[in-house]
mmCIF file of C-alpha atoms and ligand atoms in Angstrom:
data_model
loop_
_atom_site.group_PDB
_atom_site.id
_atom_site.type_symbol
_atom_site.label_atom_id
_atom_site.label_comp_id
_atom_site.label_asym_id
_atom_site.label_seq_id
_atom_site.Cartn_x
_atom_site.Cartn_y
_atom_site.Cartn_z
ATOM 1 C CA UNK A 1 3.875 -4.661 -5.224
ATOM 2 C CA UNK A 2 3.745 -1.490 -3.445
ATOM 3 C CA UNK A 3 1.582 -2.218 -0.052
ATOM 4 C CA UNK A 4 0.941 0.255 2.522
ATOM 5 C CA UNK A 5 4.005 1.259 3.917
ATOM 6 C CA UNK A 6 5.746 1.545 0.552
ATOM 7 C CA UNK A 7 2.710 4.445 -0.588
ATOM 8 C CA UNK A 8 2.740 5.683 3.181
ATOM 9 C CA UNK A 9 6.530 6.451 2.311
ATOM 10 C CA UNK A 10 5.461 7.775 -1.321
ATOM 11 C CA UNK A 11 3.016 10.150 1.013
ATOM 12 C CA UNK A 12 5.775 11.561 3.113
ATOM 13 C CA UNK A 13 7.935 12.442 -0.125
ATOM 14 C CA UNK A 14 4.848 14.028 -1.472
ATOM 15 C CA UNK A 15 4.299 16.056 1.830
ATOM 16 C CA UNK A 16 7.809 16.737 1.451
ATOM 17 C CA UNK A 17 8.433 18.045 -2.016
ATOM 18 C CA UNK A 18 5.439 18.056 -3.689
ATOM 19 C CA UNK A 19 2.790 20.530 -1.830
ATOM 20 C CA UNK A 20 2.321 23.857 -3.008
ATOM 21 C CA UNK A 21 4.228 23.950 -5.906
ATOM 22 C CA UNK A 22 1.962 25.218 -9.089
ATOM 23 C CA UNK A 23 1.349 22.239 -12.167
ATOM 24 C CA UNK A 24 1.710 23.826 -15.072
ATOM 25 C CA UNK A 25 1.900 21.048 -17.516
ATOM 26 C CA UNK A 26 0.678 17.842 -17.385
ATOM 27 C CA UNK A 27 1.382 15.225 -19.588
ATOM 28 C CA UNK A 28 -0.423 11.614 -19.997
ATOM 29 C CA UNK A 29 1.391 9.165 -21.583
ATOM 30 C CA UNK A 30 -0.435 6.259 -21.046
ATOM 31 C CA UNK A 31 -4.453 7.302 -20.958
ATOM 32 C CA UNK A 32 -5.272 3.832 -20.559
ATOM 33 C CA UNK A 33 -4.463 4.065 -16.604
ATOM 34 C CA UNK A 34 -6.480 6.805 -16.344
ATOM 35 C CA UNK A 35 -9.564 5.836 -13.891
ATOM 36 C CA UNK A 36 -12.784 7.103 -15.145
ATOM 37 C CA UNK A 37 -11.432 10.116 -16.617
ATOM 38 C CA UNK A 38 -10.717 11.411 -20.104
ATOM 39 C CA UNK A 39 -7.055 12.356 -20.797
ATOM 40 C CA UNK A 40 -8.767 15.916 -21.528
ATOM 41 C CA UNK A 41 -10.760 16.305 -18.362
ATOM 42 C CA UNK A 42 -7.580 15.034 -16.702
ATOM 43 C CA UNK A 43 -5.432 17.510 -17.866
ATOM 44 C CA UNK A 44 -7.866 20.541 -17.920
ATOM 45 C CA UNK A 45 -8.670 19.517 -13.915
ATOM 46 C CA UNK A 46 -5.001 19.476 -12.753
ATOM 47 C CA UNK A 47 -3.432 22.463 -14.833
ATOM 48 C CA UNK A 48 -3.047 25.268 -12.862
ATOM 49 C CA UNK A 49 -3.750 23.339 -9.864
ATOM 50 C CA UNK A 50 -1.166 23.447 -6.311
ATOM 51 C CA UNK A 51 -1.176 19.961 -4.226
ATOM 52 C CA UNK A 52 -2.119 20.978 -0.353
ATOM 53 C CA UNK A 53 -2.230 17.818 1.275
ATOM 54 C CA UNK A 54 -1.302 14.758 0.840
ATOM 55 C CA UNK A 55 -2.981 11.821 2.191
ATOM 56 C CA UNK A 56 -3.444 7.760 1.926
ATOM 57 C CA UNK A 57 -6.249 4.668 2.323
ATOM 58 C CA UNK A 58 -5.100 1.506 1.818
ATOM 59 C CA UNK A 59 -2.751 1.439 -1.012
ATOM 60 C CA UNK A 60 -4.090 4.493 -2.331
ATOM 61 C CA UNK A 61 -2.085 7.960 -2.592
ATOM 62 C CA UNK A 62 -4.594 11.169 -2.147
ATOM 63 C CA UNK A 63 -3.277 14.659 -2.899
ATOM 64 C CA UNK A 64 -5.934 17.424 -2.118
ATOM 65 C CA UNK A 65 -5.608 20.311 -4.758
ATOM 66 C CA UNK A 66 -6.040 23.667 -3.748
ATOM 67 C CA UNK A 67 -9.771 24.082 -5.704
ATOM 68 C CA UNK A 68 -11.181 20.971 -4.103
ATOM 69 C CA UNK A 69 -11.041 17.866 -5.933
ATOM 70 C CA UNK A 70 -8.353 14.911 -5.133
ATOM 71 C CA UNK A 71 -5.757 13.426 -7.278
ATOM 72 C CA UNK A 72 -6.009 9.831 -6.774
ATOM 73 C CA UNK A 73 -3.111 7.055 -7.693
ATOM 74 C CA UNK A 74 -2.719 3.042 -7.084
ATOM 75 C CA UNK A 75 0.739 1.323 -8.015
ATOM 76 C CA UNK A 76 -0.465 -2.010 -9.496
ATOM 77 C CA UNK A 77 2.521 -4.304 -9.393
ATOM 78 C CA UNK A 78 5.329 -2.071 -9.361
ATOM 79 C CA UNK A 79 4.323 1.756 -9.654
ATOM 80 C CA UNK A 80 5.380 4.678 -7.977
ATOM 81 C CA UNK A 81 5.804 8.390 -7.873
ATOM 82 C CA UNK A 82 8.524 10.408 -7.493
ATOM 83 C CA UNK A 83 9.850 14.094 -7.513
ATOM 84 C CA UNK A 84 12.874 15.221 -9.714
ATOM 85 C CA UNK A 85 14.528 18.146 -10.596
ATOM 86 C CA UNK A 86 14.782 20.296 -13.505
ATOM 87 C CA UNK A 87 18.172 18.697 -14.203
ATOM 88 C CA UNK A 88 16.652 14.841 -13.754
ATOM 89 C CA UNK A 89 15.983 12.839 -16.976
ATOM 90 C CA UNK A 90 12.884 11.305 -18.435
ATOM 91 C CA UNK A 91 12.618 8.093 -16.644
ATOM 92 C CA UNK A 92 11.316 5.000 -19.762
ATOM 93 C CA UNK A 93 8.260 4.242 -17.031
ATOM 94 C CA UNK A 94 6.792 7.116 -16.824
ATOM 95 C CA UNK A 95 3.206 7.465 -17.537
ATOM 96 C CA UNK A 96 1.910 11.016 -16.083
ATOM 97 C CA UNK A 97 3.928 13.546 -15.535
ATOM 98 C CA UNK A 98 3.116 16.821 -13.956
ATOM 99 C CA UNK A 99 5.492 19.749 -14.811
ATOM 100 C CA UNK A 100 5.888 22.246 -11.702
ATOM 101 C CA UNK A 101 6.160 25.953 -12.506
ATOM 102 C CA UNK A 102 9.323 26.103 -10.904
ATOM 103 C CA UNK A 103 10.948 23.361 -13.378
ATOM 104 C CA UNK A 104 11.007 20.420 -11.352
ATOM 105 C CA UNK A 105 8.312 17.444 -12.303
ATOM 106 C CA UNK A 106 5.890 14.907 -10.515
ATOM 107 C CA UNK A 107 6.003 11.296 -12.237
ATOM 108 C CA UNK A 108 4.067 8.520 -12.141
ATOM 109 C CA UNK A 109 5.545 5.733 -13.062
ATOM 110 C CA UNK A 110 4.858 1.731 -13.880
ATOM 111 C CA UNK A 111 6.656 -0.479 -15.720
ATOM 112 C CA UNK A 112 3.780 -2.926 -16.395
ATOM 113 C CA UNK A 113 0.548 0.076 -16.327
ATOM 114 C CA UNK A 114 -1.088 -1.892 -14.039
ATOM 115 C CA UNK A 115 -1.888 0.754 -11.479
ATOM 116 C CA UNK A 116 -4.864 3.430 -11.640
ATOM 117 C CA UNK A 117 -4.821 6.826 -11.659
ATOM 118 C CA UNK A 118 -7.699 9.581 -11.169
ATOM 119 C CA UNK A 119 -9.268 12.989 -10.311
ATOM 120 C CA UNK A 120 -12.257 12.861 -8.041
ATOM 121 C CA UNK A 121 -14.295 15.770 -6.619
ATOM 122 C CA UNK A 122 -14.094 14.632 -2.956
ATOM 123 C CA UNK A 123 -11.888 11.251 -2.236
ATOM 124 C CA UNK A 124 -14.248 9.991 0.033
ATOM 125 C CA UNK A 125 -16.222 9.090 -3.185
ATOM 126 C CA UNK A 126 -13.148 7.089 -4.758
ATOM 127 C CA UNK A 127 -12.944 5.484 -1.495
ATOM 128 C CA UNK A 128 -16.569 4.211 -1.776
ATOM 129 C CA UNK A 129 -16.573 3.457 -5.571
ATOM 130 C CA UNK A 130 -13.356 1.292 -5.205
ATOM 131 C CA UNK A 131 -15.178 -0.337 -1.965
ATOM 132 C CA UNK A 132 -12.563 -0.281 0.199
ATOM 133 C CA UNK A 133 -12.449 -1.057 3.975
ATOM 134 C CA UNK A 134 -10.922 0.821 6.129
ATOM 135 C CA UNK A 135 -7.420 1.545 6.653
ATOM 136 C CA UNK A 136 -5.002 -0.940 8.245
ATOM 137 C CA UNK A 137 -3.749 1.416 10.178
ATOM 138 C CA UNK A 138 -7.106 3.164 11.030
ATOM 139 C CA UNK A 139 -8.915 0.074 12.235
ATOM 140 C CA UNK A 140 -10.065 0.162 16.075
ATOM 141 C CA UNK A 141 -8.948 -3.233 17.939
ATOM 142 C CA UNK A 142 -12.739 -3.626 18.129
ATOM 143 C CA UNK A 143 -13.668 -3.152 14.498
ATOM 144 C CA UNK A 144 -10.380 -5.558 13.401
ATOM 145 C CA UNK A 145 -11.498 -8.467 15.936
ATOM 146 C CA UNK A 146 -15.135 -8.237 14.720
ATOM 147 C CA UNK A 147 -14.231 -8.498 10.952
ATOM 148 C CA UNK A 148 -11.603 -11.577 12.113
ATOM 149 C CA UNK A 149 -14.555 -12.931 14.043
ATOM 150 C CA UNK A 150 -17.257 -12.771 11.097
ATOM 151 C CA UNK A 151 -15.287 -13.995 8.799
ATOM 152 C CA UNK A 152 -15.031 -18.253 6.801
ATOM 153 C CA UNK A 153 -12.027 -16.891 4.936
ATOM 154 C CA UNK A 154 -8.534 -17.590 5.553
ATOM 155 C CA UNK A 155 -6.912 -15.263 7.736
ATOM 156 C CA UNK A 156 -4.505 -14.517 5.280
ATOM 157 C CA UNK A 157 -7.430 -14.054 2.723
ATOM 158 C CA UNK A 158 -8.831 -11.946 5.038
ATOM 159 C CA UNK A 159 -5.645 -9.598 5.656
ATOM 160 C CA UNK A 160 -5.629 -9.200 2.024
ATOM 161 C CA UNK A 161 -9.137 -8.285 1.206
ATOM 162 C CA UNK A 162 -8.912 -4.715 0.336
ATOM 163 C CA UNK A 163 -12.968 -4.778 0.823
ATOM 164 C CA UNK A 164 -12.286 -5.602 4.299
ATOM 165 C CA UNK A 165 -9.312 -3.701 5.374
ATOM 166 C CA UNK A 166 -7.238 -1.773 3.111
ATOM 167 C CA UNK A 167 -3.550 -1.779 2.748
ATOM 168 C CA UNK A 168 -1.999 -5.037 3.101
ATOM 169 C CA UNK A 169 -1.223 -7.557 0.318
ATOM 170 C CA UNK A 170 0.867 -10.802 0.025
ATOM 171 C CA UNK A 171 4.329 -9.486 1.548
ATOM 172 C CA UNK A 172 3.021 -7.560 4.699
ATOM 173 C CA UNK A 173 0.087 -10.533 5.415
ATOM 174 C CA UNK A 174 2.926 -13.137 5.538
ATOM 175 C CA UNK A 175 5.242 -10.745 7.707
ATOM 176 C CA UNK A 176 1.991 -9.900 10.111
ATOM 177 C CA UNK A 177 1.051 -13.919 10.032
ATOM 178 C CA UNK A 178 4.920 -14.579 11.028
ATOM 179 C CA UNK A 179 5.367 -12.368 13.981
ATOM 180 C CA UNK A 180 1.995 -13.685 15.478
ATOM 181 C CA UNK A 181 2.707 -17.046 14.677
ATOM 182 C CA UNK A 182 -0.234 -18.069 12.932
ATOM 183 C CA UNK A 183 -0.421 -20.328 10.050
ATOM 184 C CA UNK A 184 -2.197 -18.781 6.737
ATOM 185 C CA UNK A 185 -4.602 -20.643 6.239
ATOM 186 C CA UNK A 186 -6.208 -20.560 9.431
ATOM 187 C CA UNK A 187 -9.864 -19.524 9.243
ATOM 188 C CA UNK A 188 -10.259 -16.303 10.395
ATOM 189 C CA UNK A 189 -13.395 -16.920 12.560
ATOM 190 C CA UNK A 190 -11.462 -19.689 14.364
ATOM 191 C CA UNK A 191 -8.944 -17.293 16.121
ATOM 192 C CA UNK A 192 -10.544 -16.216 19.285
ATOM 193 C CA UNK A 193 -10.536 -13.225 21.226
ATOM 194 C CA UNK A 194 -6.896 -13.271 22.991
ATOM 195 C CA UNK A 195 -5.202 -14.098 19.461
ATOM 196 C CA UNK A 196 -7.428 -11.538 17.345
ATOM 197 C CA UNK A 197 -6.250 -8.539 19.799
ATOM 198 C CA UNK A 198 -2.520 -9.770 19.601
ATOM 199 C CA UNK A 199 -2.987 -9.927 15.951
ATOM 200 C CA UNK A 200 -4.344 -6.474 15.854
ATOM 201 C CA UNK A 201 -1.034 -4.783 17.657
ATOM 202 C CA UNK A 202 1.111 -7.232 15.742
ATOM 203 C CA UNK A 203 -0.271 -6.001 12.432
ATOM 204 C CA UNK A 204 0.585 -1.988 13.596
ATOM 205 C CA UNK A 205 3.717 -3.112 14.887
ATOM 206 C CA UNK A 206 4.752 -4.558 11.397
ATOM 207 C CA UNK A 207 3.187 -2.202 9.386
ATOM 208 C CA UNK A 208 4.716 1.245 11.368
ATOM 209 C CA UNK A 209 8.336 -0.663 11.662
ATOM 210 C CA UNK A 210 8.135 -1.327 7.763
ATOM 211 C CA UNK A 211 7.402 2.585 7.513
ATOM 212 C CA UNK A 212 10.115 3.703 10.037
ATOM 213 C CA UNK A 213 12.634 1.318 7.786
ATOM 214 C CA UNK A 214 11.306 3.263 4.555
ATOM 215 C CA UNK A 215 9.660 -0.596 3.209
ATOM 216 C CA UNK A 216 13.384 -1.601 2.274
ATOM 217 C CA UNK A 217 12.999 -5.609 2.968
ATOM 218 C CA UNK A 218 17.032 -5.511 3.964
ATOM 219 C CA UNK A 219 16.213 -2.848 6.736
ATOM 220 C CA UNK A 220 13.860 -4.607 8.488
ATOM 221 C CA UNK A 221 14.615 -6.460 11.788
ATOM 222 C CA UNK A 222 16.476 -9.752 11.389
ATOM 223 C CA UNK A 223 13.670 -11.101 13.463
ATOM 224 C CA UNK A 224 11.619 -10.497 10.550
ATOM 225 C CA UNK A 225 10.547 -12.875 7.401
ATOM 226 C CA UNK A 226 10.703 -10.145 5.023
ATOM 227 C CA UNK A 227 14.412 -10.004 4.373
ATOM 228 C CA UNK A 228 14.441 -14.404 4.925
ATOM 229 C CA UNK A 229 11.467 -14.150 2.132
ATOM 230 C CA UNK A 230 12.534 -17.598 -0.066
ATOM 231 C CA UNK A 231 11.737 -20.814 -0.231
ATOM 232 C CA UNK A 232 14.070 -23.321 1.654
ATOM 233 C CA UNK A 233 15.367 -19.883 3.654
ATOM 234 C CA UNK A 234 16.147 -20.618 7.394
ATOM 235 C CA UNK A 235 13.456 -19.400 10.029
ATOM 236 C CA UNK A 236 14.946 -16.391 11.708
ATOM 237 C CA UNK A 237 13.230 -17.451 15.349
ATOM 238 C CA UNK A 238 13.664 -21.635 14.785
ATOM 239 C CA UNK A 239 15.898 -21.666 12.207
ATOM 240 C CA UNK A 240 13.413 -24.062 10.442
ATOM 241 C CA UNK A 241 12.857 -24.591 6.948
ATOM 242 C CA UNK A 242 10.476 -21.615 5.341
ATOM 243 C CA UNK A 243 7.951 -23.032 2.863
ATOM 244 C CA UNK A 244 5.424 -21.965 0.787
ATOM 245 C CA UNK A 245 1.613 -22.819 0.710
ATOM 246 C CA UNK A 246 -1.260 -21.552 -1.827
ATOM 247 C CA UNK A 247 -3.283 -19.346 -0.004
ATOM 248 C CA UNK A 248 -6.307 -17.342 -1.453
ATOM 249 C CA UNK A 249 -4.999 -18.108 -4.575
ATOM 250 C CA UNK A 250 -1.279 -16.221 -3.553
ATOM 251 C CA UNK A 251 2.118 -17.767 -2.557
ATOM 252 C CA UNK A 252 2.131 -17.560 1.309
ATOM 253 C CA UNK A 253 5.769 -17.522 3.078
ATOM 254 C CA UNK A 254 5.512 -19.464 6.309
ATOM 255 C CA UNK A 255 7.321 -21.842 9.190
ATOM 256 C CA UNK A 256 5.741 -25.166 9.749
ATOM 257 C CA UNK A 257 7.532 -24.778 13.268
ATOM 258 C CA UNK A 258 6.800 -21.791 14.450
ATOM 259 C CA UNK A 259 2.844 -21.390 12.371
ATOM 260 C CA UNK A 260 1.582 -24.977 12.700
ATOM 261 C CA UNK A 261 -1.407 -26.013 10.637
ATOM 262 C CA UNK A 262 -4.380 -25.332 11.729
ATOM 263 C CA UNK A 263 -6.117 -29.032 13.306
HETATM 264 ZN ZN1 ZN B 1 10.323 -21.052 12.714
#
């Protein structure tokens, strides 16, 4: 499931290839992922329309047109967008596709529709209707440790509340949990000060390293979980056993040795 460095990456290909380049078409396949929004009103707000900036919150991709008003997308399970060429096929997955002047298309694609896509006047209104926190990457050290502090959840619960903080789901919370050796299920109030600051510059550690490596689990440091991600999988630091737990109703990754239960 695409998590915040996978639609941080989507953001930089956007920035990239997608900016100023006039939609002439669009075309939406599947309506039913449209997000409070007729397929008319859709079309009618975008045609015409150049993308000048592209931006992210959480999970979510922003792209500012140039009359005001924000295209807004979440990738569910296993969206994405992507730029192709006049020459590039049709992919089977794609369910909105915006048709450049100059030939080449924007598509959004899902194989399972379970993602959202939208056009809001001002994305700071999306933000708010979809009540999410702030970004993972935008938290202050302060803000994080007084959310971790406040909190009866699970840390791991916590990490993944996109209420609370927006951005991270079940890979990147085990990966963040990993490096600062705390078990998942640890309540989140229980951590105190010392271990909510590490946590904090652990979190943007893993989070900017899984951007620099372009969210390919094989990439990633061979200190990391990610690419050790299955059950019965040695422990890259212990060489332990990795197991799984039910956490906040997900499948958390985890050491024994190296994230002891909480007493
Ligand atoms: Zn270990």
């Amino acid at each position: 499931m695409p998590e915040l460095p996978d639609v941080e990456i989507f953001r930089q290909v956007m920035e990239r290839h997608a900016l100023n380049r006039l939609v002439r078409t669009v075309d939406v396949r599947a309506p039913e992922m449209l997000d409070g929004i007729s397929k008319r009103s859709f079309e009618f707000a975008l045609q015409g329309r150049t993308f000048v900036a592209a931006r992210r919150w959480g999970k979510n991709l922003l792209l500012d047109t140039d009359q005001g008003g924000t295209l807004r997308a979440h990738f569910g399970m296993s969206g994405a967008i992507e730029v192709r060429g006049t020459g590039d096929k049709d992919g089977t997955y794609d369910r909105v596709v915006f048709g450049f002047a100059d030939g080449g298309r924007l598509c959004y694609t899902s194989t399972r529709k379970l993602g959202t896509i939208g056009f809001v006047g001002r994305a700071e209104e999306a933000i708010v209707r979809l009540g999410l926190g702030p970004d993972a990457l935008g938290i202050s050290r302060k803000e994080f440790s007084d959310l971790v502090s406040s909190s009866a959840a699970s840390i791991k619960g916590l990490l993944m509340d996109q209420e609370r903080i927006a951005g991270i789901g079940n890979i990147y919370s085990d990966e963040i949990l990993f490096q600062a050796r705390i078990h998942p299920a640890t309540r989140a109030a229980d951590l105190d000060q010392a271990v909510r600051d590490d946590l904090w510059r652990t979190m943007r550690q893993v989070l900017q390293t899984a951007i620099r490596k372009q969210a390919v689990p094989q990439r990633m440091p061979l200190s990391y979980l990610l690419p050790h991600r299955d059950t019965g999988a040695g422990c890259p630091r212990c060489g332990g056993e990795v197991k799984t737990t039910a956490v906040a109703g997900r499948n958390a990754h985890f050491c024994p040795r190296c994230q002891p239960a909480p007493t």
